[in-house]
Amino acid sequence: MHYVKPRLLYLGLIVVSIGLVYYNWHDLLLTHKYSMKIAAFAPLCGVGGLFLLAFPTMAGKPNTTRDKTIGVIVFAIGLVAGLVNWYLMDPGFFVR
């Protein structure tokens, strides 16, 4: 029964991330406008939430070099997910 409350928080983070991505895509399809910040950073929050949901002991300040490296890798994966989402929303932005 350890880590029940933190896992609920991480699950909430994932749900909010999914909601923000949905809202941004919905806004794009209806008004042809979107938020670049939400497009880039909502998937990052989702990836971080998924990681912390799977490994709740990794939450908090990293103490070892291994923990720092894992944190940077998860952050990089989240940024790539955000950039892919942003590219799918506005591929013309990256062609300029």
PDB file of N, CA and C in Angstrom:
ATOM      1  N   MET A   1       0.813  -1.203   0.000  1.00  0.00           N
ATOM      2  CA  MET A   1       0.000   0.000   0.000  1.00  0.00           C
ATOM      3  C   MET A   1       0.852   1.260   0.000  1.00  0.00           C
ATOM      4  N   HIS A   2       2.157   1.116  -0.195  1.00  0.00           N
ATOM      5  CA  HIS A   2       3.013   2.286  -0.259  1.00  0.00           C
ATOM      6  C   HIS A   2       2.784   3.032  -1.563  1.00  0.00           C
ATOM      7  N   TYR A   3       3.004   4.318  -1.503  1.00  0.00           N
ATOM      8  CA  TYR A   3       2.979   5.179  -2.686  1.00  0.00           C
ATOM      9  C   TYR A   3       1.602   5.282  -3.339  1.00  0.00           C
ATOM     10  N   VAL A   4       0.526   5.099  -2.585  1.00  0.00           N
ATOM     11  CA  VAL A   4      -0.812   5.209  -3.176  1.00  0.00           C
ATOM     12  C   VAL A   4      -1.132   6.671  -3.484  1.00  0.00           C
ATOM     13  N   LYS A   5      -0.916   7.572  -2.531  1.00  0.00           N
ATOM     14  CA  LYS A   5      -1.222   8.985  -2.760  1.00  0.00           C
ATOM     15  C   LYS A   5      -0.351   9.599  -3.852  1.00  0.00           C
ATOM     16  N   PRO A   6       0.962   9.349  -3.853  1.00  0.00           N
ATOM     17  CA  PRO A   6       1.761   9.903  -4.957  1.00  0.00           C
ATOM     18  C   PRO A   6       1.344   9.354  -6.318  1.00  0.00           C
ATOM     19  N   ARG A   7       1.010   8.080  -6.372  1.00  0.00           N
ATOM     20  CA  ARG A   7       0.589   7.507  -7.655  1.00  0.00           C
ATOM     21  C   ARG A   7      -0.716   8.124  -8.140  1.00  0.00           C
ATOM     22  N   LEU A   8      -1.608   8.448  -7.226  1.00  0.00           N
ATOM     23  CA  LEU A   8      -2.831   9.152  -7.621  1.00  0.00           C
ATOM     24  C   LEU A   8      -2.501  10.534  -8.174  1.00  0.00           C
ATOM     25  N   LEU A   9      -1.520  11.202  -7.576  1.00  0.00           N
ATOM     26  CA  LEU A   9      -1.079  12.497  -8.072  1.00  0.00           C
ATOM     27  C   LEU A   9      -0.486  12.357  -9.470  1.00  0.00           C
ATOM     28  N   TYR A  10       0.344  11.344  -9.682  1.00  0.00           N
ATOM     29  CA  TYR A  10       0.958  11.134 -10.995  1.00  0.00           C
ATOM     30  C   TYR A  10      -0.096  10.764 -12.032  1.00  0.00           C
ATOM     31  N   LEU A  11      -1.090   9.986 -11.619  1.00  0.00           N
ATOM     32  CA  LEU A  11      -2.187   9.652 -12.519  1.00  0.00           C
ATOM     33  C   LEU A  11      -2.961  10.915 -12.886  1.00  0.00           C
ATOM     34  N   GLY A  12      -3.158  11.794 -11.921  1.00  0.00           N
ATOM     35  CA  GLY A  12      -3.804  13.074 -12.197  1.00  0.00           C
ATOM     36  C   GLY A  12      -2.990  13.924 -13.164  1.00  0.00           C
ATOM     37  N   LEU A  13      -1.681  13.894 -13.018  1.00  0.00           N
ATOM     38  CA  LEU A  13      -0.798  14.616 -13.937  1.00  0.00           C
ATOM     39  C   LEU A  13      -0.951  14.089 -15.360  1.00  0.00           C
ATOM     40  N   ILE A  14      -1.055  12.790 -15.502  1.00  0.00           N
ATOM     41  CA  ILE A  14      -1.240  12.186 -16.827  1.00  0.00           C
ATOM     42  C   ILE A  14      -2.586  12.587 -17.413  1.00  0.00           C
ATOM     43  N   VAL A  15      -3.623  12.564 -16.606  1.00  0.00           N
ATOM     44  CA  VAL A  15      -4.965  12.929 -17.075  1.00  0.00           C
ATOM     45  C   VAL A  15      -5.008  14.398 -17.489  1.00  0.00           C
ATOM     46  N   VAL A  16      -4.389  15.272 -16.708  1.00  0.00           N
ATOM     47  CA  VAL A  16      -4.342  16.696 -17.068  1.00  0.00           C
ATOM     48  C   VAL A  16      -3.567  16.889 -18.365  1.00  0.00           C
ATOM     49  N   SER A  17      -2.489  16.165 -18.530  1.00  0.00           N
ATOM     50  CA  SER A  17      -1.700  16.255 -19.756  1.00  0.00           C
ATOM     51  C   SER A  17      -2.519  15.825 -20.966  1.00  0.00           C
ATOM     52  N   ILE A  18      -3.219  14.718 -20.845  1.00  0.00           N
ATOM     53  CA  ILE A  18      -4.077  14.241 -21.938  1.00  0.00           C
ATOM     54  C   ILE A  18      -5.168  15.269 -22.225  1.00  0.00           C
ATOM     55  N   GLY A  19      -5.741  15.841 -21.182  1.00  0.00           N
ATOM     56  CA  GLY A  19      -6.772  16.856 -21.367  1.00  0.00           C
ATOM     57  C   GLY A  19      -6.247  18.089 -22.079  1.00  0.00           C
ATOM     58  N   LEU A  20      -5.050  18.524 -21.724  1.00  0.00           N
ATOM     59  CA  LEU A  20      -4.467  19.698 -22.384  1.00  0.00           C
ATOM     60  C   LEU A  20      -4.163  19.429 -23.853  1.00  0.00           C
ATOM     61  N   VAL A  21      -3.634  18.244 -24.149  1.00  0.00           N
ATOM     62  CA  VAL A  21      -3.359  17.898 -25.552  1.00  0.00           C
ATOM     63  C   VAL A  21      -4.668  17.845 -26.330  1.00  0.00           C
ATOM     64  N   TYR A  22      -5.705  17.236 -25.748  1.00  0.00           N
ATOM     65  CA  TYR A  22      -7.011  17.173 -26.406  1.00  0.00           C
ATOM     66  C   TYR A  22      -7.562  18.576 -26.645  1.00  0.00           C
ATOM     67  N   TYR A  23      -7.495  19.416 -25.622  1.00  0.00           N
ATOM     68  CA  TYR A  23      -8.004  20.785 -25.744  1.00  0.00           C
ATOM     69  C   TYR A  23      -7.271  21.536 -26.854  1.00  0.00           C
ATOM     70  N   ASN A  24      -5.966  21.391 -26.912  1.00  0.00           N
ATOM     71  CA  ASN A  24      -5.174  22.100 -27.910  1.00  0.00           C
ATOM     72  C   ASN A  24      -5.518  21.625 -29.324  1.00  0.00           C
ATOM     73  N   TRP A  25      -5.643  20.311 -29.510  1.00  0.00           N
ATOM     74  CA  TRP A  25      -6.014  19.789 -30.827  1.00  0.00           C
ATOM     75  C   TRP A  25      -7.439  20.217 -31.200  1.00  0.00           C
ATOM     76  N   HIS A  26      -8.335  20.184 -30.227  1.00  0.00           N
ATOM     77  CA  HIS A  26      -9.722  20.605 -30.472  1.00  0.00           C
ATOM     78  C   HIS A  26      -9.761  22.071 -30.892  1.00  0.00           C
ATOM     79  N   ASP A  27      -9.009  22.900 -30.187  1.00  0.00           N
ATOM     80  CA  ASP A  27      -8.938  24.326 -30.520  1.00  0.00           C
ATOM     81  C   ASP A  27      -8.345  24.527 -31.911  1.00  0.00           C
ATOM     82  N   LEU A  28      -7.328  23.746 -32.241  1.00  0.00           N
ATOM     83  CA  LEU A  28      -6.709  23.854 -33.561  1.00  0.00           C
ATOM     84  C   LEU A  28      -7.692  23.487 -34.662  1.00  0.00           C
ATOM     85  N   LEU A  29      -8.435  22.427 -34.470  1.00  0.00           N
ATOM     86  CA  LEU A  29      -9.364  21.979 -35.509  1.00  0.00           C
ATOM     87  C   LEU A  29     -10.562  22.912 -35.665  1.00  0.00           C
ATOM     88  N   LEU A  30     -10.976  23.569 -34.587  1.00  0.00           N
ATOM     89  CA  LEU A  30     -12.135  24.457 -34.668  1.00  0.00           C
ATOM     90  C   LEU A  30     -11.767  25.885 -35.085  1.00  0.00           C
ATOM     91  N   THR A  31     -10.734  26.447 -34.493  1.00  0.00           N
ATOM     92  CA  THR A  31     -10.417  27.858 -34.727  1.00  0.00           C
ATOM     93  C   THR A  31      -9.134  28.073 -35.522  1.00  0.00           C
ATOM     94  N   HIS A  32      -8.438  26.982 -35.819  1.00  0.00           N
ATOM     95  CA  HIS A  32      -7.160  27.044 -36.537  1.00  0.00           C
ATOM     96  C   HIS A  32      -6.108  27.828 -35.757  1.00  0.00           C
ATOM     97  N   LYS A  33      -6.213  27.816 -34.430  1.00  0.00           N
ATOM     98  CA  LYS A  33      -5.231  28.422 -33.543  1.00  0.00           C
ATOM     99  C   LYS A  33      -4.885  27.410 -32.464  1.00  0.00           C
ATOM    100  N   TYR A  34      -3.671  27.509 -31.944  1.00  0.00           N
ATOM    101  CA  TYR A  34      -3.252  26.605 -30.887  1.00  0.00           C
ATOM    102  C   TYR A  34      -2.202  27.295 -30.030  1.00  0.00           C
ATOM    103  N   SER A  35      -1.929  26.724 -28.868  1.00  0.00           N
ATOM    104  CA  SER A  35      -0.911  27.248 -27.973  1.00  0.00           C
ATOM    105  C   SER A  35       0.375  26.444 -28.171  1.00  0.00           C
ATOM    106  N   MET A  36       1.453  27.140 -28.542  1.00  0.00           N
ATOM    107  CA  MET A  36       2.729  26.445 -28.736  1.00  0.00           C
ATOM    108  C   MET A  36       3.245  25.867 -27.421  1.00  0.00           C
ATOM    109  N   LYS A  37       3.014  26.562 -26.335  1.00  0.00           N
ATOM    110  CA  LYS A  37       3.503  26.092 -25.035  1.00  0.00           C
ATOM    111  C   LYS A  37       2.801  24.803 -24.623  1.00  0.00           C
ATOM    112  N   ILE A  38       1.490  24.751 -24.799  1.00  0.00           N
ATOM    113  CA  ILE A  38       0.760  23.528 -24.470  1.00  0.00           C
ATOM    114  C   ILE A  38       1.173  22.408 -25.406  1.00  0.00           C
ATOM    115  N   ALA A  39       1.348  22.710 -26.683  1.00  0.00           N
ATOM    116  CA  ALA A  39       1.746  21.687 -27.645  1.00  0.00           C
ATOM    117  C   ALA A  39       3.089  21.082 -27.291  1.00  0.00           C
ATOM    118  N   ALA A  40       4.006  21.887 -26.784  1.00  0.00           N
ATOM    119  CA  ALA A  40       5.350  21.398 -26.488  1.00  0.00           C
ATOM    120  C   ALA A  40       5.462  20.767 -25.104  1.00  0.00           C
ATOM    121  N   PHE A  41       4.775  21.320 -24.100  1.00  0.00           N
ATOM    122  CA  PHE A  41       5.031  20.895 -22.731  1.00  0.00           C
ATOM    123  C   PHE A  41       3.990  19.960 -22.127  1.00  0.00           C
ATOM    124  N   ALA A  42       2.784  19.867 -22.675  1.00  0.00           N
ATOM    125  CA  ALA A  42       1.799  18.924 -22.129  1.00  0.00           C
ATOM    126  C   ALA A  42       2.262  17.474 -22.302  1.00  0.00           C
ATOM    127  N   PRO A  43       2.812  17.093 -23.464  1.00  0.00           N
ATOM    128  CA  PRO A  43       3.333  15.717 -23.561  1.00  0.00           C
ATOM    129  C   PRO A  43       4.509  15.460 -22.604  1.00  0.00           C
ATOM    130  N   LEU A  44       5.288  16.485 -22.336  1.00  0.00           N
ATOM    131  CA  LEU A  44       6.394  16.356 -21.386  1.00  0.00           C
ATOM    132  C   LEU A  44       5.850  15.990 -20.004  1.00  0.00           C
ATOM    133  N   CYS A  45       4.778  16.639 -19.590  1.00  0.00           N
ATOM    134  CA  CYS A  45       4.158  16.324 -18.296  1.00  0.00           C
ATOM    135  C   CYS A  45       3.601  14.904 -18.287  1.00  0.00           C
ATOM    136  N   GLY A  46       3.033  14.485 -19.405  1.00  0.00           N
ATOM    137  CA  GLY A  46       2.503  13.125 -19.502  1.00  0.00           C
ATOM    138  C   GLY A  46       3.594  12.074 -19.399  1.00  0.00           C
ATOM    139  N   VAL A  47       4.705  12.300 -20.087  1.00  0.00           N
ATOM    140  CA  VAL A  47       5.829  11.351 -20.026  1.00  0.00           C
ATOM    141  C   VAL A  47       6.405  11.313 -18.610  1.00  0.00           C
ATOM    142  N   GLY A  48       6.553  12.473 -18.000  1.00  0.00           N
ATOM    143  CA  GLY A  48       7.042  12.511 -16.619  1.00  0.00           C
ATOM    144  C   GLY A  48       6.088  11.811 -15.660  1.00  0.00           C
ATOM    145  N   GLY A  49       4.801  12.010 -15.862  1.00  0.00           N
ATOM    146  CA  GLY A  49       3.812  11.335 -15.017  1.00  0.00           C
ATOM    147  C   GLY A  49       3.837   9.824 -15.193  1.00  0.00           C
ATOM    148  N   LEU A  50       3.982   9.369 -16.439  1.00  0.00           N
ATOM    149  CA  LEU A  50       4.083   7.928 -16.682  1.00  0.00           C
ATOM    150  C   LEU A  50       5.320   7.331 -16.017  1.00  0.00           C
ATOM    151  N   PHE A  51       6.437   8.048 -16.139  1.00  0.00           N
ATOM    152  CA  PHE A  51       7.669   7.566 -15.515  1.00  0.00           C
ATOM    153  C   PHE A  51       7.519   7.491 -13.996  1.00  0.00           C
ATOM    154  N   LEU A  52       6.974   8.538 -13.388  1.00  0.00           N
ATOM    155  CA  LEU A  52       6.830   8.547 -11.935  1.00  0.00           C
ATOM    156  C   LEU A  52       5.765   7.560 -11.463  1.00  0.00           C
ATOM    157  N   LEU A  53       4.769   7.296 -12.297  1.00  0.00           N
ATOM    158  CA  LEU A  53       3.771   6.292 -11.955  1.00  0.00           C
ATOM    159  C   LEU A  53       4.419   4.909 -11.897  1.00  0.00           C
ATOM    160  N   ALA A  54       5.341   4.647 -12.824  1.00  0.00           N
ATOM    161  CA  ALA A  54       6.027   3.356 -12.840  1.00  0.00           C
ATOM    162  C   ALA A  54       7.108   3.259 -11.767  1.00  0.00           C
ATOM    163  N   PHE A  55       7.787   4.378 -11.489  1.00  0.00           N
ATOM    164  CA  PHE A  55       8.895   4.387 -10.532  1.00  0.00           C
ATOM    165  C   PHE A  55       8.700   5.517  -9.518  1.00  0.00           C
ATOM    166  N   PRO A  56       7.803   5.345  -8.557  1.00  0.00           N
ATOM    167  CA  PRO A  56       7.529   6.439  -7.608  1.00  0.00           C
ATOM    168  C   PRO A  56       8.702   6.765  -6.694  1.00  0.00           C
ATOM    169  N   THR A  57       9.649   5.865  -6.535  1.00  0.00           N
ATOM    170  CA  THR A  57      10.792   6.147  -5.671  1.00  0.00           C
ATOM    171  C   THR A  57      11.765   7.131  -6.322  1.00  0.00           C
ATOM    172  N   MET A  58      11.622   7.380  -7.614  1.00  0.00           N
ATOM    173  CA  MET A  58      12.512   8.299  -8.330  1.00  0.00           C
ATOM    174  C   MET A  58      12.073   9.757  -8.183  1.00  0.00           C
ATOM    175  N   ALA A  59      10.964  10.006  -7.512  1.00  0.00           N
ATOM    176  CA  ALA A  59      10.488  11.379  -7.333  1.00  0.00           C
ATOM    177  C   ALA A  59      11.404  12.116  -6.366  1.00  0.00           C
ATOM    178  N   GLY A  60      11.495  13.416  -6.557  1.00  0.00           N
ATOM    179  CA  GLY A  60      12.322  14.219  -5.682  1.00  0.00           C
ATOM    180  C   GLY A  60      13.664  14.544  -6.309  1.00  0.00           C
ATOM    181  N   LYS A  61      14.524  15.105  -5.491  1.00  0.00           N
ATOM    182  CA  LYS A  61      15.840  15.524  -5.971  1.00  0.00           C
ATOM    183  C   LYS A  61      16.727  14.301  -6.205  1.00  0.00           C
ATOM    184  N   PRO A  62      17.349  14.228  -7.378  1.00  0.00           N
ATOM    185  CA  PRO A  62      18.245  13.088  -7.629  1.00  0.00           C
ATOM    186  C   PRO A  62      19.519  13.202  -6.800  1.00  0.00           C
ATOM    187  N   ASN A  63      19.930  12.079  -6.225  1.00  0.00           N
ATOM    188  CA  ASN A  63      21.107  12.071  -5.357  1.00  0.00           C
ATOM    189  C   ASN A  63      22.349  11.549  -6.057  1.00  0.00           C
ATOM    190  N   THR A  64      22.178  10.599  -6.942  1.00  0.00           N
ATOM    191  CA  THR A  64      23.328   9.987  -7.593  1.00  0.00           C
ATOM    192  C   THR A  64      23.404  10.429  -9.048  1.00  0.00           C
ATOM    193  N   THR A  65      24.537  10.161  -9.642  1.00  0.00           N
ATOM    194  CA  THR A  65      24.712  10.479 -11.056  1.00  0.00           C
ATOM    195  C   THR A  65      23.758   9.649 -11.904  1.00  0.00           C
ATOM    196  N   ARG A  66      23.526   8.410 -11.512  1.00  0.00           N
ATOM    197  CA  ARG A  66      22.587   7.541 -12.229  1.00  0.00           C
ATOM    198  C   ARG A  66      21.185   8.141 -12.225  1.00  0.00           C
ATOM    199  N   ASP A  67      20.744   8.618 -11.065  1.00  0.00           N
ATOM    200  CA  ASP A  67      19.417   9.231 -10.969  1.00  0.00           C
ATOM    201  C   ASP A  67      19.325  10.493 -11.824  1.00  0.00           C
ATOM    202  N   LYS A  68      20.376  11.287 -11.835  1.00  0.00           N
ATOM    203  CA  LYS A  68      20.392  12.504 -12.652  1.00  0.00           C
ATOM    204  C   LYS A  68      20.343  12.164 -14.133  1.00  0.00           C
ATOM    205  N   THR A  69      21.078  11.150 -14.529  1.00  0.00           N
ATOM    206  CA  THR A  69      21.090  10.733 -15.932  1.00  0.00           C
ATOM    207  C   THR A  69      19.717  10.231 -16.358  1.00  0.00           C
ATOM    208  N   ILE A  70      19.094   9.438 -15.520  1.00  0.00           N
ATOM    209  CA  ILE A  70      17.751   8.936 -15.826  1.00  0.00           C
ATOM    210  C   ILE A  70      16.778  10.100 -15.931  1.00  0.00           C
ATOM    211  N   GLY A  71      16.886  11.076 -15.040  1.00  0.00           N
ATOM    212  CA  GLY A  71      16.009  12.252 -15.099  1.00  0.00           C
ATOM    213  C   GLY A  71      16.183  13.037 -16.388  1.00  0.00           C
ATOM    214  N   VAL A  72      17.412  13.211 -16.807  1.00  0.00           N
ATOM    215  CA  VAL A  72      17.672  13.941 -18.057  1.00  0.00           C
ATOM    216  C   VAL A  72      17.142  13.155 -19.252  1.00  0.00           C
ATOM    217  N   ILE A  73      17.289  11.835 -19.240  1.00  0.00           N
ATOM    218  CA  ILE A  73      16.782  11.006 -20.344  1.00  0.00           C
ATOM    219  C   ILE A  73      15.262  11.085 -20.422  1.00  0.00           C
ATOM    220  N   VAL A  74      14.587  10.991 -19.277  1.00  0.00           N
ATOM    221  CA  VAL A  74      13.120  11.091 -19.262  1.00  0.00           C
ATOM    222  C   VAL A  74      12.685  12.478 -19.738  1.00  0.00           C
ATOM    223  N   PHE A  75      13.393  13.518 -19.303  1.00  0.00           N
ATOM    224  CA  PHE A  75      13.090  14.879 -19.744  1.00  0.00           C
ATOM    225  C   PHE A  75      13.264  15.005 -21.259  1.00  0.00           C
ATOM    226  N   ALA A  76      14.332  14.421 -21.795  1.00  0.00           N
ATOM    227  CA  ALA A  76      14.587  14.485 -23.233  1.00  0.00           C
ATOM    228  C   ALA A  76      13.504  13.739 -24.010  1.00  0.00           C
ATOM    229  N   ILE A  77      13.077  12.589 -23.517  1.00  0.00           N
ATOM    230  CA  ILE A  77      12.001  11.842 -24.180  1.00  0.00           C
ATOM    231  C   ILE A  77      10.715  12.670 -24.172  1.00  0.00           C
ATOM    232  N   GLY A  78      10.421  13.331 -23.058  1.00  0.00           N
ATOM    233  CA  GLY A  78       9.241  14.189 -22.984  1.00  0.00           C
ATOM    234  C   GLY A  78       9.319  15.363 -23.939  1.00  0.00           C
ATOM    235  N   LEU A  79      10.501  15.973 -24.059  1.00  0.00           N
ATOM    236  CA  LEU A  79      10.662  17.076 -25.015  1.00  0.00           C
ATOM    237  C   LEU A  79      10.488  16.611 -26.450  1.00  0.00           C
ATOM    238  N   VAL A  80      11.019  15.443 -26.771  1.00  0.00           N
ATOM    239  CA  VAL A  80      10.847  14.902 -28.122  1.00  0.00           C
ATOM    240  C   VAL A  80       9.362  14.633 -28.388  1.00  0.00           C
ATOM    241  N   ALA A  81       8.655  14.084 -27.401  1.00  0.00           N
ATOM    242  CA  ALA A  81       7.220  13.853 -27.557  1.00  0.00           C
ATOM    243  C   ALA A  81       6.488  15.179 -27.781  1.00  0.00           C
ATOM    244  N   GLY A  82       6.883  16.214 -27.063  1.00  0.00           N
ATOM    245  CA  GLY A  82       6.266  17.523 -27.246  1.00  0.00           C
ATOM    246  C   GLY A  82       6.566  18.117 -28.607  1.00  0.00           C
ATOM    247  N   LEU A  83       7.792  17.963 -29.074  1.00  0.00           N
ATOM    248  CA  LEU A  83       8.144  18.480 -30.402  1.00  0.00           C
ATOM    249  C   LEU A  83       7.420  17.729 -31.504  1.00  0.00           C
ATOM    250  N   VAL A  84       7.257  16.420 -31.343  1.00  0.00           N
ATOM    251  CA  VAL A  84       6.492  15.647 -32.333  1.00  0.00           C
ATOM    252  C   VAL A  84       5.043  16.128 -32.353  1.00  0.00           C
ATOM    253  N   ASN A  85       4.456  16.343 -31.187  1.00  0.00           N
ATOM    254  CA  ASN A  85       3.087  16.853 -31.115  1.00  0.00           C
ATOM    255  C   ASN A  85       2.985  18.222 -31.784  1.00  0.00           C
ATOM    256  N   TRP A  86       3.931  19.094 -31.497  1.00  0.00           N
ATOM    257  CA  TRP A  86       3.944  20.435 -32.086  1.00  0.00           C
ATOM    258  C   TRP A  86       4.100  20.358 -33.601  1.00  0.00           C
ATOM    259  N   TYR A  87       4.988  19.478 -34.068  1.00  0.00           N
ATOM    260  CA  TYR A  87       5.183  19.317 -35.510  1.00  0.00           C
ATOM    261  C   TYR A  87       3.907  18.820 -36.185  1.00  0.00           C
ATOM    262  N   LEU A  88       3.220  17.873 -35.555  1.00  0.00           N
ATOM    263  CA  LEU A  88       1.979  17.361 -36.135  1.00  0.00           C
ATOM    264  C   LEU A  88       0.890  18.433 -36.172  1.00  0.00           C
ATOM    265  N   MET A  89       0.935  19.367 -35.226  1.00  0.00           N
ATOM    266  CA  MET A  89      -0.066  20.425 -35.203  1.00  0.00           C
ATOM    267  C   MET A  89       0.226  21.503 -36.238  1.00  0.00           C
ATOM    268  N   ASP A  90       1.503  21.791 -36.492  1.00  0.00           N
ATOM    269  CA  ASP A  90       1.862  22.885 -37.398  1.00  0.00           C
ATOM    270  C   ASP A  90       3.165  22.558 -38.134  1.00  0.00           C
ATOM    271  N   PRO A  91       3.111  21.661 -39.131  1.00  0.00           N
ATOM    272  CA  PRO A  91       4.337  21.302 -39.830  1.00  0.00           C
ATOM    273  C   PRO A  91       4.919  22.469 -40.609  1.00  0.00           C
ATOM    274  N   GLY A  92       4.124  23.444 -41.006  1.00  0.00           N
ATOM    275  CA  GLY A  92       4.618  24.601 -41.746  1.00  0.00           C
ATOM    276  C   GLY A  92       5.539  25.478 -40.913  1.00  0.00           C
ATOM    277  N   PHE A  93       5.412  25.441 -39.600  1.00  0.00           N
ATOM    278  CA  PHE A  93       6.259  26.239 -38.732  1.00  0.00           C
ATOM    279  C   PHE A  93       7.716  25.815 -38.832  1.00  0.00           C
ATOM    280  N   PHE A  94       7.948  24.523 -39.052  1.00  0.00           N
ATOM    281  CA  PHE A  94       9.310  23.994 -39.071  1.00  0.00           C
ATOM    282  C   PHE A  94       9.952  24.064 -40.450  1.00  0.00           C
ATOM    283  N   VAL A  95       9.183  24.395 -41.476  1.00  0.00           N
ATOM    284  CA  VAL A  95       9.708  24.449 -42.844  1.00  0.00           C
ATOM    285  C   VAL A  95      10.320  25.801 -43.145  1.00  0.00           C
ATOM    286  N   ARG A  96       9.846  26.833 -42.483  1.00  0.00           N
ATOM    287  CA  ARG A  96      10.278  28.201 -42.763  1.00  0.00           C
ATOM    288  C   ARG A  96      11.753  28.362 -42.749  1.00  0.00           C
TER     289      ARG A  96
END
